[in-house]
Each structure stands twice: as C-alpha cells, then as structure tokens.
Amino acid sequence: MQVRPQSAELDALAETRLRYEAALRDAVQALRADGTSWADIAQACHVHNATAQAALCQDPG
C-alpha cells in the first residue's frame, strides 16, 4: 500500500510545477521556431540541454 500525503501546500507546489513545465515548453517551442540552438535555449532557460529537449515531449494535458 502506498501512502500519499495531502496538504494545500503540496497541491500548490504541484500546480506551480505544472505551470513551470507549461511555460518552459512554450519558451522552448518559441525559441526553436526562431532557430535558436539547443545550447542557447538551455542557457536562456537555465536548464540542461536534455531538459529543454524533453520539454517539447511533455504532454500539455
């Protein structure tokens, strides 16, 4: 059996994470559409190259 703690703070953290991931995905999409390199995107977004590339694969749902 798995126990999952519940609290308003954890819910707020989860919501913030979803908003961050959506914003990162939007930023990466826009920068790639402009032809920006992966290295420059990673630097601009303060993430690793792999994180920037993975942002495009994340389900917005």
Coordinates of N, CA, C and O in Angstrom, one line a residue:
M1 N 0.8 -1.2 0.0 CA 0.0 0.0 0.0 C 0.9 1.2 0.0 O 1.9 1.3 0.7
Q2 N 0.5 2.2 -0.8 CA 1.3 3.4 -0.9 C 0.5 4.6 -0.3 O -0.7 4.7 -0.5
V3 N 1.2 5.3 0.6 CA 0.6 6.4 1.3 C 1.0 7.7 0.6 O 2.2 7.9 0.3
R4 N 0.1 8.6 0.3 CA 0.4 9.8 -0.4 C -0.1 11.0 0.5 O -1.3 11.1 0.7
P5 N 0.8 11.7 1.1 CA 0.4 12.8 2.0 C -0.4 13.9 1.2 O -0.2 14.1 0.0
Q6 N -1.3 14.5 1.9 CA -2.2 15.5 1.3 C -2.1 16.8 2.1 O -2.1 16.8 3.3
S7 N -1.9 17.9 1.4 CA -2.0 19.2 2.0 C -2.1 20.3 1.0 O -1.8 20.1 -0.2
A8 N -2.6 21.4 1.4 CA -2.8 22.6 0.5 C -1.4 23.0 -0.1 O -1.3 23.4 -1.3
E9 N -0.4 22.9 0.7 CA 1.0 23.3 0.3 C 1.5 22.4 -0.9 O 2.1 22.8 -1.8
L10 N 1.2 21.1 -0.7 CA 1.7 20.1 -1.7 C 0.8 20.3 -3.0 O 1.4 20.2 -4.1
D11 N -0.4 20.6 -2.9 CA -1.3 20.9 -4.0 C -0.8 22.2 -4.8 O -0.7 22.2 -6.0
A12 N -0.4 23.2 -4.0 CA 0.1 24.4 -4.6 C 1.4 24.2 -5.3 O 1.7 24.7 -6.4
L13 N 2.3 23.4 -4.7 CA 3.5 23.0 -5.3 C 3.3 22.3 -6.6 O 4.0 22.6 -7.6
A14 N 2.4 21.3 -6.6 CA 2.1 20.6 -7.8 C 1.6 21.5 -8.9 O 2.0 21.4 -10.1
E15 N 0.7 22.4 -8.6 CA 0.2 23.3 -9.6 C 1.3 24.3 -10.1 O 1.3 24.5 -11.3
T16 N 2.1 24.7 -9.3 CA 3.3 25.6 -9.7 C 4.2 24.8 -10.6 O 4.6 25.3 -11.7
R17 N 4.4 23.6 -10.3 CA 5.3 22.7 -11.2 C 4.6 22.6 -12.6 O 5.3 22.7 -13.6
L18 N 3.3 22.4 -12.7 CA 2.6 22.2 -13.9 C 2.7 23.5 -14.7 O 3.0 23.5 -16.0
R19 N 2.6 24.7 -14.1 CA 2.7 26.0 -14.7 C 4.1 26.2 -15.2 O 4.3 26.7 -16.4
Y20 N 5.1 25.8 -14.4 CA 6.5 26.0 -14.9 C 6.8 25.1 -16.1 O 7.4 25.6 -17.1
E21 N 6.3 23.9 -16.1 CA 6.6 23.0 -17.2 C 5.9 23.5 -18.5 O 6.5 23.4 -19.6
A22 N 4.7 24.1 -18.3 CA 4.0 24.6 -19.5 C 4.7 25.9 -20.0 O 4.9 26.0 -21.2
A23 N 5.2 26.7 -19.1 CA 6.0 27.9 -19.5 C 7.3 27.5 -20.2 O 7.7 28.1 -21.2
L24 N 8.0 26.5 -19.7 CA 9.2 26.1 -20.3 C 8.9 25.5 -21.7 O 9.7 25.8 -22.6
R25 N 7.9 24.7 -21.8 CA 7.5 24.1 -23.1 C 7.2 25.2 -24.1 O 7.7 25.2 -25.2
D26 N 6.5 26.2 -23.7 CA 6.1 27.3 -24.6 C 7.4 28.1 -25.0 O 7.5 28.5 -26.2
A27 N 8.3 28.3 -24.0 CA 9.5 29.1 -24.3 C 10.4 28.3 -25.3 O 10.9 28.9 -26.3
V28 N 10.6 27.0 -25.1 CA 11.4 26.2 -25.9 C 10.8 26.1 -27.3 O 11.5 26.3 -28.3
Q29 N 9.5 26.0 -27.4 CA 8.8 26.0 -28.8 C 9.1 27.3 -29.5 O 9.4 27.2 -30.7
A30 N 8.9 28.4 -28.8 CA 9.1 29.7 -29.5 C 10.5 29.9 -29.9 O 10.8 30.4 -31.0
L31 N 11.5 29.5 -29.0 CA 12.9 29.7 -29.4 C 13.3 28.8 -30.5 O 14.1 29.2 -31.4
R32 N 12.9 27.5 -30.5 CA 13.2 26.6 -31.6 C 12.6 27.1 -32.9 O 13.2 27.0 -34.0
A33 N 11.4 27.7 -32.8 CA 10.8 28.2 -34.1 C 11.6 29.3 -34.7 O 11.6 29.5 -35.9
D34 N 12.3 30.0 -33.8 CA 13.2 31.1 -34.3 C 14.5 30.6 -34.7 O 15.4 31.4 -35.1
G35 N 14.8 29.3 -34.6 CA 16.0 28.7 -35.0 C 17.1 28.8 -33.9 O 18.3 28.6 -34.2
T36 N 16.8 29.1 -32.7 CA 17.7 29.1 -31.6 C 18.3 27.8 -31.3 O 17.6 26.8 -31.3
S37 N 19.6 27.7 -31.1 CA 20.3 26.4 -30.8 C 19.8 25.9 -29.4 O 19.4 26.6 -28.6
W38 N 20.0 24.6 -29.3 CA 19.7 23.9 -28.0 C 20.5 24.5 -26.9 O 20.1 24.7 -25.8
A39 N 21.8 24.7 -27.2 CA 22.7 25.2 -26.1 C 22.2 26.6 -25.7 O 22.2 26.9 -24.5
D40 N 21.8 27.5 -26.6 CA 21.4 28.8 -26.3 C 20.0 28.7 -25.5 O 19.8 29.5 -24.6
I41 N 19.2 27.8 -25.9 CA 17.9 27.7 -25.2 C 18.1 27.2 -23.8 O 17.6 27.8 -22.9
A42 N 19.0 26.3 -23.6 CA 19.3 25.8 -22.3 C 19.9 26.9 -21.4 O 19.5 27.0 -20.2
Q43 N 20.8 27.7 -22.0 CA 21.3 28.8 -21.2 C 20.3 29.8 -20.9 O 20.2 30.3 -19.7
A44 N 19.5 30.2 -21.8 CA 18.4 31.2 -21.6 C 17.4 30.7 -20.5 O 16.9 31.6 -19.7
C45 N 17.1 29.4 -20.6 CA 16.1 28.9 -19.6 C 16.7 28.4 -18.3 O 15.9 28.0 -17.5
H46 N 18.0 28.4 -18.2 CA 18.7 28.0 -17.0 C 18.4 26.5 -16.7 O 18.0 26.1 -15.6
V47 N 18.4 25.7 -17.8 CA 18.2 24.2 -17.7 C 19.3 23.5 -18.5 O 20.0 24.2 -19.3
H48 N 19.4 22.2 -18.3 CA 20.3 21.4 -19.1 C 19.7 21.2 -20.5 O 18.5 21.3 -20.7
N49 N 20.5 21.0 -21.5 CA 20.1 20.7 -22.9 C 19.0 19.6 -22.9 O 17.9 19.8 -23.5
A50 N 19.2 18.5 -22.2 CA 18.3 17.4 -22.2 C 16.9 17.8 -21.6 O 15.9 17.4 -22.1
T51 N 16.9 18.7 -20.6 CA 15.7 19.2 -20.0 C 14.9 20.0 -21.0 O 13.7 19.9 -21.1
A52 N 15.6 20.9 -21.7 CA 15.0 21.7 -22.7 C 14.4 20.9 -23.8 O 13.2 21.1 -24.3
Q53 N 15.1 19.9 -24.3 CA 14.6 19.0 -25.3 C 13.5 18.2 -24.9 O 12.5 18.0 -25.6
A54 N 13.5 17.7 -23.6 CA 12.4 16.9 -23.1 C 11.1 17.8 -22.9 O 10.0 17.2 -23.0
A55 N 11.3 19.1 -22.7 CA 10.1 19.9 -22.5 C 9.2 19.9 -23.8 O 8.0 20.0 -23.6
L56 N 9.8 19.6 -24.9 CA 9.0 19.5 -26.1 C 8.1 18.3 -26.2 O 7.1 18.2 -26.9
C57 N 8.6 17.3 -25.5 CA 7.9 15.9 -25.5 C 6.9 15.8 -24.4 O 6.1 14.8 -24.4
Q58 N 6.8 16.8 -23.5 CA 5.9 16.7 -22.4 C 4.5 16.9 -22.8 O 4.2 17.8 -23.6
D59 N 3.6 16.1 -22.3 CA 2.1 16.2 -22.7 C 1.6 17.5 -21.9 O 1.7 17.6 -20.7
P60 N 1.0 18.4 -22.7 CA 0.5 19.6 -22.0 C -0.8 19.4 -21.2 O -1.2 20.2 -20.4
G61 N -1.3 18.1 -21.3 CA -2.5 17.8 -20.6 C -2.5 17.7 -19.2 O -3.4 17.9 -18.4

